[in-house]
Coordinates of C-alpha atoms in Angstrom, one line a residue:
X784 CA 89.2 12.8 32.0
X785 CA 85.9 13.0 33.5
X786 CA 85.5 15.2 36.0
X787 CA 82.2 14.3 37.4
X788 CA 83.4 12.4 40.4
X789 CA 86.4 14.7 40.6
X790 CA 86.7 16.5 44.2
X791 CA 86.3 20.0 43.4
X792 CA 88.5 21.3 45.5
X793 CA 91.1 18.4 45.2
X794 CA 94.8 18.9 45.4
X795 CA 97.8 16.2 45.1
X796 CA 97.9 16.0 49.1
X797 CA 95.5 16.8 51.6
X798 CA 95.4 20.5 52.5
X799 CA 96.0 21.1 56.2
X800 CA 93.9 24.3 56.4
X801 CA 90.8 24.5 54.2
X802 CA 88.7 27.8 54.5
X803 CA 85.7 28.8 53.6
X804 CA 84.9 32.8 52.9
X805 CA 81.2 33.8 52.7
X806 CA 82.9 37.8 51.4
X807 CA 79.0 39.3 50.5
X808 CA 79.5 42.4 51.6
X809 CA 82.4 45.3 50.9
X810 CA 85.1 42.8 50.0
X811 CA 84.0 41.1 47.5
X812 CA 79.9 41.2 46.3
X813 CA 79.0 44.8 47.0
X814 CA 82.4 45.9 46.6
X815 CA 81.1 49.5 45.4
X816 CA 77.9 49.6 47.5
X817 CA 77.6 52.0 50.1
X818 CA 78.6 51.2 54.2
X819 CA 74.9 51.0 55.0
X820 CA 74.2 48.4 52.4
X821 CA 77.3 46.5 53.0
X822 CA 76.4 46.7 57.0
X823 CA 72.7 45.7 56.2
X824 CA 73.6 42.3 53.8
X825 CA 76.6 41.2 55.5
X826 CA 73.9 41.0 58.9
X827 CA 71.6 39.1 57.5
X828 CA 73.9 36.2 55.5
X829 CA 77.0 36.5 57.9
X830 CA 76.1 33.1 59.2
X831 CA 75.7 31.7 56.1
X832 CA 78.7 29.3 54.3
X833 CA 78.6 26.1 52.6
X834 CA 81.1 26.3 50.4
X835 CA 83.8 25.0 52.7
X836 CA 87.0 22.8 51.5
X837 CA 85.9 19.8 53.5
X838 CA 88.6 17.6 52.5
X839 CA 91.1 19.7 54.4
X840 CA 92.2 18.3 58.0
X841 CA 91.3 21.9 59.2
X842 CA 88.2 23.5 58.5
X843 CA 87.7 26.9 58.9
X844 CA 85.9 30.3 57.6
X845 CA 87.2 33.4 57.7
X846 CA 85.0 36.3 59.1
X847 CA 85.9 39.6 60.0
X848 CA 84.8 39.3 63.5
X849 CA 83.6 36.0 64.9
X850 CA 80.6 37.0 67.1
X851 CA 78.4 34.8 69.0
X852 CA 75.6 34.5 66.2
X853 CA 78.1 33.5 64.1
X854 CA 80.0 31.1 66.0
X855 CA 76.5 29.3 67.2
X856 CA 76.3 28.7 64.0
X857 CA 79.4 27.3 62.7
X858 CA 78.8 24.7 66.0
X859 CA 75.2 24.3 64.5
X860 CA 76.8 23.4 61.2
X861 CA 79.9 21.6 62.7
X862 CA 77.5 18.8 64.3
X863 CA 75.4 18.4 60.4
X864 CA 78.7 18.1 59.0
X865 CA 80.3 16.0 61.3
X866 CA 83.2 18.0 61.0
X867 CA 84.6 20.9 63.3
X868 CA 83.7 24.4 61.1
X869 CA 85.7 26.9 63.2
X870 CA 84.7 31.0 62.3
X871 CA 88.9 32.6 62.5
X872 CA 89.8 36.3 61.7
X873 CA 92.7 37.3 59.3
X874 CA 94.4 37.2 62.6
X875 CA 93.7 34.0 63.2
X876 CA 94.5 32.7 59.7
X877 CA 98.1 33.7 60.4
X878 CA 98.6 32.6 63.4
X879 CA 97.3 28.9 62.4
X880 CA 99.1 28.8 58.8
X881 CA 102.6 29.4 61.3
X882 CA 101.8 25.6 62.1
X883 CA 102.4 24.2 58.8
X884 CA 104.4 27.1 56.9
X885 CA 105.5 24.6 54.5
X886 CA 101.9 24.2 52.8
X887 CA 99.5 27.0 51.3
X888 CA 96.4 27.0 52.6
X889 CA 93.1 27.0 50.2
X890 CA 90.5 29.6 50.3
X891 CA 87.0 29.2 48.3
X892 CA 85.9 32.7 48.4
X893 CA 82.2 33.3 47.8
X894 CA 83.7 35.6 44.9
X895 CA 87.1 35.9 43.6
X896 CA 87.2 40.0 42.9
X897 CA 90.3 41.3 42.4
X898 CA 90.2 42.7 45.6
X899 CA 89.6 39.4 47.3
X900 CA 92.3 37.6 45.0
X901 CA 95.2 40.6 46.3
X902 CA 93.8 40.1 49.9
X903 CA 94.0 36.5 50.3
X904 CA 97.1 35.8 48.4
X905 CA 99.1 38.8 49.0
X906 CA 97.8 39.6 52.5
X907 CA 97.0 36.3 54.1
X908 CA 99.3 33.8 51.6
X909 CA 96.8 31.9 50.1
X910 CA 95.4 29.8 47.4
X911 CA 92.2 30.9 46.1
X912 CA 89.5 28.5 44.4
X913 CA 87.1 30.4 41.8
X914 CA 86.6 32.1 38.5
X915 CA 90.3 34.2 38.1
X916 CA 90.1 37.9 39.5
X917 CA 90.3 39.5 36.1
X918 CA 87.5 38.0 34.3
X919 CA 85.6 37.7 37.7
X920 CA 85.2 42.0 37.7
X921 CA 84.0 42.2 34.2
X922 CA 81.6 39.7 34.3
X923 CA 79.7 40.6 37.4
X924 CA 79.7 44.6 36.5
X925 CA 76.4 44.7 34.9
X926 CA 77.9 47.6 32.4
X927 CA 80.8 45.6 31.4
X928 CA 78.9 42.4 31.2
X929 CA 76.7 44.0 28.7
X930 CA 78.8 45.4 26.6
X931 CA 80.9 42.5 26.4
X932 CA 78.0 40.2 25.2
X933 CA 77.1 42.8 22.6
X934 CA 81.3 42.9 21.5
X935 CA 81.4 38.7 21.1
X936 CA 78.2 39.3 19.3
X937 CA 77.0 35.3 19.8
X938 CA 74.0 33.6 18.5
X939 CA 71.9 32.5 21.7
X940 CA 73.1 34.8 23.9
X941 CA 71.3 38.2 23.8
X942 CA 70.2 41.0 25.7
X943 CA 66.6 43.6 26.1
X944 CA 67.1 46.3 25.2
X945 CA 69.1 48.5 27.1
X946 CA 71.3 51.7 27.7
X947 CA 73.9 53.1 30.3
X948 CA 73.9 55.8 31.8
X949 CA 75.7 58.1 34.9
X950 CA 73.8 57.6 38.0
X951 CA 74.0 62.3 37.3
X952 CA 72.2 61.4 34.5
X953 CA 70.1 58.2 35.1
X954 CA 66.4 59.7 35.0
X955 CA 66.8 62.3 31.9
X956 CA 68.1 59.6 29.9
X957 CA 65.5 56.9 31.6
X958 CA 62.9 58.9 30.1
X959 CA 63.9 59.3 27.0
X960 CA 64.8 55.7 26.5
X961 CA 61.0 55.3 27.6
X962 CA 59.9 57.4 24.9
X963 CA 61.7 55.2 22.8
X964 CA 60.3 52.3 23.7
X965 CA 56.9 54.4 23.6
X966 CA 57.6 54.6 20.1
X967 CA 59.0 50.9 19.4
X968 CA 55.2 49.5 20.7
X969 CA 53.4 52.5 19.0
X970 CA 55.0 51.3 15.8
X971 CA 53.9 47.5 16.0
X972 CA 50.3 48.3 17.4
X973 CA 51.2 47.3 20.9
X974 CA 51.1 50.8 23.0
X975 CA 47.8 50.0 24.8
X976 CA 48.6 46.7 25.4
X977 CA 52.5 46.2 26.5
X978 CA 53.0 48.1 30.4
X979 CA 55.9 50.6 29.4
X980 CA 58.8 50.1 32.2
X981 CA 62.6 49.9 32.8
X982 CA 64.8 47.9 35.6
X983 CA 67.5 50.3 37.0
X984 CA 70.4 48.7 38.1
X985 CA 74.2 49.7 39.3
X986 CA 76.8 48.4 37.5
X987 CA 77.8 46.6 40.9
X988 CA 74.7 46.3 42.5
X989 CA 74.1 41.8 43.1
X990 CA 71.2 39.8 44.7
X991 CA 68.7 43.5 44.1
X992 CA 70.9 45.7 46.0
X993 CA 71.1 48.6 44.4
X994 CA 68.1 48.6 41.4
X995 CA 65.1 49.8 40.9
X996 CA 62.0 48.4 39.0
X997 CA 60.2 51.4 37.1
X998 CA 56.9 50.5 35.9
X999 CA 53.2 51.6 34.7
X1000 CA 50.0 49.9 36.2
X1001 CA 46.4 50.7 36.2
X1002 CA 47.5 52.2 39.6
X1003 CA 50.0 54.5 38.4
X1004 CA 53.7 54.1 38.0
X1005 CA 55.6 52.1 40.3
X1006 CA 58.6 51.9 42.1
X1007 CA 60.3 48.9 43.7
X1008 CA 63.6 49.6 45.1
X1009 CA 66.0 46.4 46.0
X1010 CA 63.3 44.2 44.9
X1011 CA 61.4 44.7 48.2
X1012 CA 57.7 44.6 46.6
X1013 CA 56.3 45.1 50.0
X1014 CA 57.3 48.8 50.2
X1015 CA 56.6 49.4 46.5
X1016 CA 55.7 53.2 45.9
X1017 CA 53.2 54.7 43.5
X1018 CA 53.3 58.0 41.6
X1019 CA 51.5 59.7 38.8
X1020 CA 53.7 61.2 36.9
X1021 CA 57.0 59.4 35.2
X1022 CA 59.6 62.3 36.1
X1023 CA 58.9 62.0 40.0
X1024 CA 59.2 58.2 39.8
X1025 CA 62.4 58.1 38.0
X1026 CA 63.9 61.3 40.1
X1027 CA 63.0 59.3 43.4
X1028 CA 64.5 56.1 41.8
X1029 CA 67.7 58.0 40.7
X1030 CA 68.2 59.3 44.5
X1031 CA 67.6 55.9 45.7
X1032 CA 70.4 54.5 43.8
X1033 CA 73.0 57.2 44.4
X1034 CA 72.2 56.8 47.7
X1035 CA 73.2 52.8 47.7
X1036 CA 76.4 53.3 45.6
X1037 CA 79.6 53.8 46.4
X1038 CA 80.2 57.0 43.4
X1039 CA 84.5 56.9 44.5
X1040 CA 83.8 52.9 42.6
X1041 CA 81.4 53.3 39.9
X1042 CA 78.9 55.6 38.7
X1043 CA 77.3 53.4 35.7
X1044 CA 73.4 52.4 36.2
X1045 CA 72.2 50.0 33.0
X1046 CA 68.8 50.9 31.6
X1047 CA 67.1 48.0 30.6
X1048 CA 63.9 47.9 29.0
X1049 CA 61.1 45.9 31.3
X1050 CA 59.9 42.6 29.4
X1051 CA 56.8 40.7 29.9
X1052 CA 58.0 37.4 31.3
X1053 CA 56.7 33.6 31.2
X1054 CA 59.8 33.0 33.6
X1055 CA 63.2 33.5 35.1
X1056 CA 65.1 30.5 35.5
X1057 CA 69.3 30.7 36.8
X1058 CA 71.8 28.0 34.9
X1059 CA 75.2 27.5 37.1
X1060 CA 78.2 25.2 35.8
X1061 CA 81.3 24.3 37.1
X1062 CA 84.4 24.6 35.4
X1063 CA 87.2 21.7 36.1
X1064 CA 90.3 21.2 34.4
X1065 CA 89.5 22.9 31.1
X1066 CA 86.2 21.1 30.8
X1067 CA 82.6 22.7 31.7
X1068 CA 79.6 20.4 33.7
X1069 CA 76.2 22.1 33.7
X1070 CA 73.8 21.8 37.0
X1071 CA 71.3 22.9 34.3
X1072 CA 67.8 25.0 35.0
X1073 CA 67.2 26.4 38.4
X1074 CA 64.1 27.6 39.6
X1075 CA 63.7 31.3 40.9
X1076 CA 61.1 32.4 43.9
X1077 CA 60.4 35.8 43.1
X1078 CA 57.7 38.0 45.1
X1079 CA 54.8 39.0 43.2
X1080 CA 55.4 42.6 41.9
X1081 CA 59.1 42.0 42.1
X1082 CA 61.8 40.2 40.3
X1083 CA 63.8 40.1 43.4
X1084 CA 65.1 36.9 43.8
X1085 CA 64.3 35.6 47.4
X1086 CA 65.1 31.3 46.9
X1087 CA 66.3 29.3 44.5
X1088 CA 65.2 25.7 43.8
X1089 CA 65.6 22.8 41.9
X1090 CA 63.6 23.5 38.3
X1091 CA 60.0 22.1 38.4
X1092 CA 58.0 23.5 35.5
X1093 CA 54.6 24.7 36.4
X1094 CA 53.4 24.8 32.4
X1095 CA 53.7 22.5 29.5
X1096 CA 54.7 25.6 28.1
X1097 CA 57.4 25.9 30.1
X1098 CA 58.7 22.0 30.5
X1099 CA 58.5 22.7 26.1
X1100 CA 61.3 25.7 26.7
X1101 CA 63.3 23.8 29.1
X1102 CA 63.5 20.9 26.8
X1103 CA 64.6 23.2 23.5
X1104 CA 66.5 25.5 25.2
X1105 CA 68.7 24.3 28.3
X1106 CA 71.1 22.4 26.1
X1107 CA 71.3 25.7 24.6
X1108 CA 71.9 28.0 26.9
X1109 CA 74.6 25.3 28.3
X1110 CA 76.3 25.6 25.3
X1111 CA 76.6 28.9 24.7
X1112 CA 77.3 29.8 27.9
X1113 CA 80.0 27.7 28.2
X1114 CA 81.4 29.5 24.4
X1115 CA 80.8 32.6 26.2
X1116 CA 83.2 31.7 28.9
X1117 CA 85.6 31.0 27.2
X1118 CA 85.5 33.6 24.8
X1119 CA 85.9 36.0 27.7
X1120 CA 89.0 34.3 29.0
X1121 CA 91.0 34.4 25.6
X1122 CA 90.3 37.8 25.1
X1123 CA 92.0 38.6 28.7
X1124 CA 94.5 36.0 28.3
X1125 CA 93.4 33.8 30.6
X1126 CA 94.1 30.1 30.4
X1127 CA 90.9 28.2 30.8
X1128 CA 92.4 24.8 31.2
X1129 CA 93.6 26.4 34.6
X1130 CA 90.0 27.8 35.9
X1131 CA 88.7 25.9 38.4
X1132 CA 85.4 28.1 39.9
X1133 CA 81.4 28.2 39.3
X1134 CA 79.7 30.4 37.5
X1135 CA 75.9 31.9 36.7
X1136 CA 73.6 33.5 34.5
X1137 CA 70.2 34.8 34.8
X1138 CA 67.7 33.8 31.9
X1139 CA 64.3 36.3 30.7
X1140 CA 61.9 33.5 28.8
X1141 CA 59.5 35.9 27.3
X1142 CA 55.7 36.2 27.5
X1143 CA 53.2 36.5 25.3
X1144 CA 53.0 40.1 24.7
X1145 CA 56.9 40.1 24.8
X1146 CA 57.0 37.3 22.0
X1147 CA 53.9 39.0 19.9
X1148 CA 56.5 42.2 20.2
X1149 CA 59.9 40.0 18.7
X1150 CA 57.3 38.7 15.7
X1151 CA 56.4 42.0 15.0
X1152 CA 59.9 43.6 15.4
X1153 CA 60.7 41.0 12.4
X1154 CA 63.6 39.5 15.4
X1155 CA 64.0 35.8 15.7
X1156 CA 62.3 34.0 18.9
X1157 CA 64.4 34.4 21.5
X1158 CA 65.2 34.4 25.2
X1159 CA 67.1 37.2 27.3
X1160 CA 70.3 37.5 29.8
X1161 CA 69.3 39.5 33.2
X1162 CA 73.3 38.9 34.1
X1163 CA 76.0 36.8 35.0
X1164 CA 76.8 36.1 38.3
X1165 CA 80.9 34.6 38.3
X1166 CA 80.3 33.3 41.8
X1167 CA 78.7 31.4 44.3
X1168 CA 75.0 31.6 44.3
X1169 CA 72.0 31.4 46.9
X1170 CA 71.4 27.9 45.0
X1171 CA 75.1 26.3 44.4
X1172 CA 76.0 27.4 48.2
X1173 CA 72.6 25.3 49.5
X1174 CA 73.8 22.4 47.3
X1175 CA 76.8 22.7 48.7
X1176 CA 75.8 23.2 52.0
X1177 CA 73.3 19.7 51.2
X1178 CA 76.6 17.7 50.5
X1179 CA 78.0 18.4 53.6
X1180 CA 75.2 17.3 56.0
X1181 CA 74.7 14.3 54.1
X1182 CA 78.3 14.0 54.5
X1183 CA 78.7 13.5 50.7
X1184 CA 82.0 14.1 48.5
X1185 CA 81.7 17.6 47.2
X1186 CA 81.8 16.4 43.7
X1187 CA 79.7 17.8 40.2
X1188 CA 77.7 14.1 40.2
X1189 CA 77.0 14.9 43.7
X1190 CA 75.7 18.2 43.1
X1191 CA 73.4 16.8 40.6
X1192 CA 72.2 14.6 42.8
X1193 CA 71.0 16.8 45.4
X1194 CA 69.0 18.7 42.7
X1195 CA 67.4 15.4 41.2
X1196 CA 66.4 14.8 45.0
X1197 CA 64.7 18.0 45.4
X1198 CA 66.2 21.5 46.9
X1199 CA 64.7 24.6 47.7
X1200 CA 66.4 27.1 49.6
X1201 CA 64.7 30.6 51.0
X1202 CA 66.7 33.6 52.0
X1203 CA 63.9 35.5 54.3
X1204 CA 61.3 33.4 55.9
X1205 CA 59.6 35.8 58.4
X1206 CA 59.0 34.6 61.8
X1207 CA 56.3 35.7 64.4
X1208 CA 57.9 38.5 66.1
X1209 CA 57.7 36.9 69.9
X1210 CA 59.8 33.9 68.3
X1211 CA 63.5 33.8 68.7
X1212 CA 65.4 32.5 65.7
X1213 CA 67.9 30.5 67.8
X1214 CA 64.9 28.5 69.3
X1215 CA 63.8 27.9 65.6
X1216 CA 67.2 26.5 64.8
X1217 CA 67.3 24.1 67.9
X1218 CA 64.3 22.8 67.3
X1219 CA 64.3 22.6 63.1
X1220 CA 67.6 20.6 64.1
X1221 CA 65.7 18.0 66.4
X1222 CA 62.9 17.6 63.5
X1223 CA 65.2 17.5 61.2
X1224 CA 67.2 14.1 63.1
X1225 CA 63.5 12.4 62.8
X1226 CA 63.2 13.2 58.9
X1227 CA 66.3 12.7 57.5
X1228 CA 65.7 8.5 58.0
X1229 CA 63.2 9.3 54.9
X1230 CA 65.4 11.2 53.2
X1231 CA 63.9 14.7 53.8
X1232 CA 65.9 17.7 55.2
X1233 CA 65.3 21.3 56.6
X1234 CA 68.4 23.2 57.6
X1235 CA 69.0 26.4 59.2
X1236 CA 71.0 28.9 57.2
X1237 CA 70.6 32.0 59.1
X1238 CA 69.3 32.2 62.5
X1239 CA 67.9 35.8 61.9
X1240 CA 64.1 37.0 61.7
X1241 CA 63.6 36.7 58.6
X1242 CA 65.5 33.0 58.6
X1243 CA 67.3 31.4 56.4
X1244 CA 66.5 27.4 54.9
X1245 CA 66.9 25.1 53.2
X1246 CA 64.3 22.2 52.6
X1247 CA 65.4 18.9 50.6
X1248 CA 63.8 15.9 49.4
X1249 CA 60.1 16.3 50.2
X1250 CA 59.8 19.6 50.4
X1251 CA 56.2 20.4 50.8
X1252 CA 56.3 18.1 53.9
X1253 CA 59.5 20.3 55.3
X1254 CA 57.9 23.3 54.8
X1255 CA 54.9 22.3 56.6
X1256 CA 56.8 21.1 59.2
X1257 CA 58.6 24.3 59.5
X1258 CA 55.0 26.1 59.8
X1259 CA 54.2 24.1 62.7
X1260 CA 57.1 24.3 64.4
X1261 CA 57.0 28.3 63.9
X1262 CA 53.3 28.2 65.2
X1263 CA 54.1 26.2 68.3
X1264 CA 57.0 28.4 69.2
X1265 CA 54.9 31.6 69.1
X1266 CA 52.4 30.1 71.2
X1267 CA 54.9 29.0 74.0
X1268 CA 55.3 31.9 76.5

């Protein structure tokens, strides 16, 4: 069966409640993060939801509270769609599913945790759409994830190199992995030449939360902490810098969850692409090469888009290597559900992983290491992402079926969605939205597209088809607004 024009969220009859949940913050993604980062993310991408159920006669998404930003935005959304997106509490939920107790309603979960799976089917009564529970927690702890890839041991699939540590422990053993590395590069003449470095990260931490980027420039050493590059901080000696980073982690974990930071050694990149695929019915579809907008000085992601090579180089590694990493990925998978027992015929989720393409100096280091050529993991994310949620998100306002061919089609028409586009500060985000929706009526009869994900400063967008022409137009309509008293 092909399941390329198969509804992804299809059932034998039409669901009366479909509901979409957007859990980011301490129920699902940052599960073991501490309350101020959970508090701090789930503000900022609260609004933000596109993988809804829209075949279901009643569309909702749960929220723990539905405030007013929230709620504008749903009605924002509802008026795209075409389609009535009402924000419900748990509360809610159980008061609505009294109406037709004779059918289980369907929840897409941004990611299906354990402690998301008990929630909504043992709390609420549920059915849940994603990766199952069980393999979902292993494969988005970074820890876990690592050591897994190292156990199925699989050609294609490989790692930097990389320790773990206890967050008690994190900047003793830091340093001496970096006298390691020192070592490695003194040994194949590259010392002077390769910036020493490592990438902290918490087992749970996702989207930058919780990491730290540790490396040497002709500055100094530097420190970036949740990818934010604009508050990067310099010091002169490597203890200070990996003591301040250790307090800066244990200070966004939650140490009652998890206590493991992975160590990985920082590599001289040519780029950092994402690959998602959806898994249907035993078979696996890939939505192949993403792009990654990443701030200079950071490897924080902050937008995803559709892959547009900037090199030859580069178009040369997508061509050799995305089958590839399709392919293996899609072993790994499964792999990882018959060691836990899980039938994969049965999965029905999407699923992500984070790809290093080496530089020059990192590829002069494999040659003279005697390794094979080869690209790097950063991690898997069993999930939603910033990019599969805008595609989604696409489908609905051009009030397409949420299908895999559909997906593909939004990317071969151009996508590129931004998490944090700053505004000017006398701007109010809800007059941005109103008026990106009235630009957006007059561009969609060409076929371009700018949608309001988040109506926070910094905003949330998405820009489709033409993109250099809605981004432009969002420019001018942010320059107009601040100039309006």
């Amino acid at each position: 069966m092909n399941i390329l024009h198969t509804p992804l969220f299809a059932s034998s009859t039409q669901k009366a409640l479909g509901v979409g949940f957007h859990n980011i913050g301490g129920k699902g993604v940052l599960r073991a993060s501490d309350t101020a980062t959970v508090n701090r993310v789930q503000f900022h991408y609260g609004e933000r939801c596109g993988h809804v159920p829209l075949e279901a006669h009643n569309i909702r998404v749960l929220v723990d509270f539905s405030t007013n930003d929230i709620r504008m935005q749903m009605e924002y959304l509802s008026q795209l769609f075409g389609k009535d997106i009402v924000p419900i509490t748990a509360e809610d939920f159980r008061e609505e599913k009294k109406t037709t107790p004779e059918q289980i309603p369907l929840v897409v979960p941004y990611i299906n945790v354990p402690e998301t799976e008990v929630y909504l089917r043992d709390e609420l009564g549920a059915e849940t759409w994603g990766i199952p529970a069980q393999m979902t927690s292993i494969l988005k702890n970074k820890a876990d994830f690592y050591q897994l890839v190292d156990e199925l041991g699989m050609d294609g699939f490989c790692l930097p190199d990389y320790k773990i540590s206890s967050i008690y422990d994190v900047a003793k053993e830091a340093y001496t992995f970096l006298a390691w590395i020192e070592d490695v590069y003194k040994k194949v003449e590259l010392a002077h030449i390769y910036p020493l470095g490592v990438m902290l990260r918490a087992a749970e931490s996702d989207g930058n939360y919780g990491c730290c980027l540790v490396y040497e420039n002709e500055a100094g050493i530097v420190v970036v902490q949740d990818g934010n590059a604009e508050r990067a901080q310099s010091y002169s000696q490597w203890h200070e810098a990996l003591a301040m980073s250790q307090q800066h982690l244990a200070a966004t974990m939650n140490l009652q969850k998890e206590t493991r930071i992975v160590i990985s050694r920082y590599v001289d990149l040519l780029d950092s692409p994402g690959m998602s695929v959806v898994i249907l019915n035993g078979q696996v579809e890939s939505l192949r090469w993403n792009g990654q907008v990443q701030k200079k000085g950071s490897r924080a992601c902050v937008g995803t888009s559709t892959y547009a090579p900037t090199r030859a180089c580069l178009r040369r590694m997508q061509q050799q290597y995305e089958d590839q990493t399709a392919a293996s990925f899609e072993l790994f998978l499964r792999r990882t559900a018959s060691k836990y027992g899980i039938d994969f015929a049965c999965i029905r989720g999407v699923a992500n992983v984070d790809i290093l393409l080496p530089g020059e100096l990192e590829e002069r280091l494999q040659r003279q290491r005697k390794q094979p050529a080869m690209n790097y993991l950063a991690e898997c994310n069993p999930r939603w992402t910033n990019y599969t949620d805008a595609i989604m998100t696409m489908l609905g306002v051009s009030r397409r079926e949420q299908t895999i061919s559909n997906m593909r089609a939004v990317i071969r028409e151009g996508i590129l969605a931004i998490d944090k586009y700053p505004l000017p500060g006398n701007v109010d985000p809800r007059n941005m939205r109103e008026a990106v929706f009235e630009k957006d009526e007059i561009l969609k009869q060409d076929g371009t597209r700018i949608i309001c994900r988040m109506a926070k400063n910094p905003m949330g967008f998405i820009f489709a088809g033409n993109i250099q022409q809605a981004q432009q137009e969002v420019a001018a309509l942010s320059t107009k607004l601040s100039t309006i008293q």
